[in-house]
XYZ file of C-alpha atoms in Angstrom:
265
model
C -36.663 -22.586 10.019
C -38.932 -19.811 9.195
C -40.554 -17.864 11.926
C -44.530 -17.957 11.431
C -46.214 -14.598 11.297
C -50.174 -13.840 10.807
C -52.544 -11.089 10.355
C -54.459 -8.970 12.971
C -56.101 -6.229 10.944
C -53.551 -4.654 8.778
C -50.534 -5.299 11.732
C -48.485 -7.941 11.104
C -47.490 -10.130 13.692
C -44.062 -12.582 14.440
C -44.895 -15.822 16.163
C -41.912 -17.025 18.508
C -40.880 -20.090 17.523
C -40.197 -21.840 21.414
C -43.600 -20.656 22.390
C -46.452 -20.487 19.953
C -48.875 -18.362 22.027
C -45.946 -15.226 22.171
C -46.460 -12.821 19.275
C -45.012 -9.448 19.130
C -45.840 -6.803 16.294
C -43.685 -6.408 13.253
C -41.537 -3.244 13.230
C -43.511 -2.427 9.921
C -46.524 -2.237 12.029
C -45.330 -0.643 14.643
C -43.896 2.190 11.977
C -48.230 2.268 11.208
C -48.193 4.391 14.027
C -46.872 7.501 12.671
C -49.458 10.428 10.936
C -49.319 10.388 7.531
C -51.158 13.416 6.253
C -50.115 12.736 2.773
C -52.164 9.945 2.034
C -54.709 11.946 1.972
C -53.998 13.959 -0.835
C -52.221 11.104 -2.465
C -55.437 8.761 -2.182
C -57.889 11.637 -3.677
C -55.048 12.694 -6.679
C -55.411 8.822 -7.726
C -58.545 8.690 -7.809
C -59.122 11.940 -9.645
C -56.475 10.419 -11.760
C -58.615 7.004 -12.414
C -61.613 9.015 -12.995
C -60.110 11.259 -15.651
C -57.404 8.120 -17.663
C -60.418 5.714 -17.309
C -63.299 7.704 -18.248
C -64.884 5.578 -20.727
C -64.650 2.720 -18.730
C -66.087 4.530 -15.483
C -68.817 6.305 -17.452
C -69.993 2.798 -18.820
C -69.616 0.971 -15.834
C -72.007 4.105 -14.070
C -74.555 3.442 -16.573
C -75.482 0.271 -15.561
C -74.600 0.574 -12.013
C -73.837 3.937 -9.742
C -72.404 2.420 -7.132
C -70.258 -0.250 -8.674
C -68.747 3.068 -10.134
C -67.915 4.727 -7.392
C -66.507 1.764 -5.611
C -64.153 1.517 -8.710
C -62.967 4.717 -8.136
C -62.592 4.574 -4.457
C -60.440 1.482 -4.607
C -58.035 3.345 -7.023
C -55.457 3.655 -4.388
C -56.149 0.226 -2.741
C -55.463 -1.119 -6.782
C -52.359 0.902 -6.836
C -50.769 0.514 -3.770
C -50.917 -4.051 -4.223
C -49.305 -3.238 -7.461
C -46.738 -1.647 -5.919
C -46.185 -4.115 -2.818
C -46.548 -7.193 -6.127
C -43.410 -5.473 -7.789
C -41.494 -4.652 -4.430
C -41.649 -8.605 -3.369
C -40.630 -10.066 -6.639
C -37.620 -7.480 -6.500
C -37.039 -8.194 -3.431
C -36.775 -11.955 -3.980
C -34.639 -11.336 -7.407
C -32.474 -9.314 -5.029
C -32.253 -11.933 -2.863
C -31.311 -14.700 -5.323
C -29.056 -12.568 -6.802
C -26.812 -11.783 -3.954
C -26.557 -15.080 -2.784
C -24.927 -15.390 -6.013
C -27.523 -17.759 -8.042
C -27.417 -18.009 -11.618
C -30.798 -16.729 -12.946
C -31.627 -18.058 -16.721
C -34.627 -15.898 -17.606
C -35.706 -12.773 -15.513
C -39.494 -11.775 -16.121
C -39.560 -8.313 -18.853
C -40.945 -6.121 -15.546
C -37.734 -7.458 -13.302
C -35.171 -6.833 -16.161
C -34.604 -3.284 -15.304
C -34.209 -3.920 -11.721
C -31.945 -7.110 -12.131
C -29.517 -5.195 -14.372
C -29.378 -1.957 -11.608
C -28.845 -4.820 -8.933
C -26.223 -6.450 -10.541
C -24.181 -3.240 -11.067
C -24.315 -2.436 -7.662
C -22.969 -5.861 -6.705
C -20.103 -5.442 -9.225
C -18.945 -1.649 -7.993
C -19.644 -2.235 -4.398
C -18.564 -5.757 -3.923
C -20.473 -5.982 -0.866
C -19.430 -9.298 1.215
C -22.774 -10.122 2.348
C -22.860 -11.402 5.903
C -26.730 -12.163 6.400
C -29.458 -12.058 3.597
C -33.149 -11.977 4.713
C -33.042 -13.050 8.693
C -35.889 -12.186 11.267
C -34.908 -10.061 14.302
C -36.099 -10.492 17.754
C -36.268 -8.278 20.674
C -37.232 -9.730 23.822
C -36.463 -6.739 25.677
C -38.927 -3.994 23.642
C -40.978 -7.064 22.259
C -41.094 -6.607 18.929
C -39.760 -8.426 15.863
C -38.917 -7.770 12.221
C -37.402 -8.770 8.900
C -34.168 -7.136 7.677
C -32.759 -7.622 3.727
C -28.999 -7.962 4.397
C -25.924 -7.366 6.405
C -22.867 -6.920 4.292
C -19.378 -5.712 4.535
C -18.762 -2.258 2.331
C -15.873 -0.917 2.128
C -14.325 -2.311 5.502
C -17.876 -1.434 6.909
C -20.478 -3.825 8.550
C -23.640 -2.450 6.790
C -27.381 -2.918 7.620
C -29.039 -2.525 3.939
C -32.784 -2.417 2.957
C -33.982 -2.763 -0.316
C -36.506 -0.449 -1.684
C -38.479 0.266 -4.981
C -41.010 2.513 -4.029
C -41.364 5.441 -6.844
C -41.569 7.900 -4.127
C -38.120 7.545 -3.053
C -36.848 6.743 -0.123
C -38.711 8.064 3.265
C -37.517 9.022 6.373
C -39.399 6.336 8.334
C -36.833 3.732 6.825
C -34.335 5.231 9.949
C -36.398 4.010 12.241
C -37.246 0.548 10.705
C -33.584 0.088 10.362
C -32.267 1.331 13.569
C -34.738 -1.070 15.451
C -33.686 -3.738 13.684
C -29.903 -3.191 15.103
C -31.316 -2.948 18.466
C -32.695 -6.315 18.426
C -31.411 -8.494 20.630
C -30.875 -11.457 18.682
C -31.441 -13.332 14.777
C -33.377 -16.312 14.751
C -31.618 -17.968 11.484
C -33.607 -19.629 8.892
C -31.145 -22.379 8.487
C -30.927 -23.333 11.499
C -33.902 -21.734 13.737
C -30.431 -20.796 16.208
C -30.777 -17.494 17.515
C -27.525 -15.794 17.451
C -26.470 -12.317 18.327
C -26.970 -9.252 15.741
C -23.761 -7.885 15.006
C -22.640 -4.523 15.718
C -23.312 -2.569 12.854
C -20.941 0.471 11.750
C -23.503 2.283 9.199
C -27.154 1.919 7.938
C -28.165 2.324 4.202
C -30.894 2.281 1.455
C -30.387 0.477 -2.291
C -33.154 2.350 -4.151
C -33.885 0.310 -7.339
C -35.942 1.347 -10.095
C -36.326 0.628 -13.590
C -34.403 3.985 -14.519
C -31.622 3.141 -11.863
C -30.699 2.658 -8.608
C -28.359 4.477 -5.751
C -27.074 3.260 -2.468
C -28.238 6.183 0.003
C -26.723 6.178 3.771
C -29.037 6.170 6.264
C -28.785 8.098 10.153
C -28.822 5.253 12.861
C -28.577 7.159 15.809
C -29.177 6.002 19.504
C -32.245 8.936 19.733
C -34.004 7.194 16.738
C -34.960 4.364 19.438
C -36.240 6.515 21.454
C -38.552 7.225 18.506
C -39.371 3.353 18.219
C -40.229 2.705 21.276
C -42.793 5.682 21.280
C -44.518 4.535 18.577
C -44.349 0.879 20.243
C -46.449 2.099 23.045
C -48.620 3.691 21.345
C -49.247 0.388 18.700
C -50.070 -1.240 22.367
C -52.300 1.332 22.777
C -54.199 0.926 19.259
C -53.983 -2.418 19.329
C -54.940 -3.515 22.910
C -54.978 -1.042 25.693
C -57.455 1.485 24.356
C -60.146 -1.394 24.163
C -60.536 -1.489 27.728
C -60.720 2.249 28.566
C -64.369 2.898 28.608
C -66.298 0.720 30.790
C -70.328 0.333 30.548
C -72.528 3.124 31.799
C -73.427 3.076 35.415
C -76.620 5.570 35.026
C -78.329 6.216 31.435
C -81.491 7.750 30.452
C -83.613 7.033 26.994
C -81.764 5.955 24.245
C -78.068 7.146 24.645
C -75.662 4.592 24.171
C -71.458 4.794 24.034
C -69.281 4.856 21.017
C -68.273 1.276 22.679
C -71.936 0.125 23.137
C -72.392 0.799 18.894
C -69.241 -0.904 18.171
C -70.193 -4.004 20.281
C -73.646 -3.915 18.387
């Protein structure tokens, strides 16, 4: 049995499957929470880098219309970044398929690459894999999550996530993975039987990309929670508490209104 999640904003949340009404974020969401000054830079260098690859087709779409222009170019990252998340989740189901040991006839020409790294790694690391693709649950923190695998390397019980990302691997993916270890249970898909998460020796990365792919350990230290949890309270905050901060004015004169009074409008 699957556990249910939906869509608040751009937060993801898990829907617990004894009691419909109890959602808790996703740790991806949660993970939202931290700055990420980059973006900025990355999101104008793309679209400087539309503007420039796609000139002819910018310049001709400004001549009939100025604004359909610039929303073409604005969206560059937006364009970019579903490509990206299209390739990671058909990866991330070959992955899948292949380490559950399924004989796959025809791979699609953009997954070829990515099959073949997979596959390697499966043949030089023999990993034993223990859980593929389970939700996490943690009733104490409340917050829930989706984890790739568990496997046995080298004599090791392993927490793996797969990435593709051309960037490489960030250090944001220590947090992700040492929450999901301090969950305090699986809720199986087979079965919909929570059982408890193992203890884990190690934490690691498979980076696959079409030129190759490396398995990259990963810190999961007990202070990394502490981290977590931080950045859960202050995804309560964002999400809920800060929405009933500022109450409506008790004295007012002419036409000043709150920020909240705007919103509301």
């Amino acid at each position: 049995m699957t556990v249910q999640t939906i869509k608040r904003g751009d937060s993801r949340f898990y829907v617990d499957p004894a009691d419909g009404a109890k959602k808790v974020p996703g740790v991806t969401s949660v993970l939202g929470m931290l700055p990420k000054p980059f973006l900025q830079f990355w999101s104008a260098k793309t679209v400087a880098e539309t503007a420039v690859d796609d000139l002819g087709a910018v310049v001709n779409i400004a001549l009939r219309d100025r604004d359909a222009a610039i929303d073409y170019l604005k969206r560059a990252p937006t364009r970019f970044t579903a490509k990206a998340a299209g390739t990671g989740s058909d990866a991330h189901d070959l992955f899948e398929r292949l380490a559950r040991g399924e004989r796959i006839g025809r791979v699609h020409p953009d997954m070829q690459q990515y099959a073949r790294h997979f596959d390697a790694f499966l043949q030089e690391q023999q990993p034993e894999f223990l859980h593929l693709e389970e939700t996490v649950w943690s009733d104490t923190f409340g917050y829930a999550g989706s984890f790739d695998a568990i496997a046995k390397i080298d004599g090791e019980t392993v927490i793996i996530d797969w990435k593709t990302t051309r960037s490489g691997v960030h250090d944001d993916v220590a947090l992700q993975l040492k929450a999901y270890a301090r969950a305090d249970r699986m809720i199986l898909a087979s079965s919909g039987e929570s059982v408890p998460v193992p203890a884990l020796d190690a934490a690691a990365v498979l980076h696959v990309r079409p030129e190759g792919a490396k398995l990259v350990p990963v810190d999961c230290s007990d202070d990394l929670f502490d981290v977590f949890t931080a950045l859960l309270t202050v995804f309560q905050w964002d999400s809920v508490r800060k929405k009933s901060v500022i109450g409506r004015p008790v004295w007012s004169t002419g036409t000043a209104e709150t920020g909240t009074e705007r919103r509301a409008a």
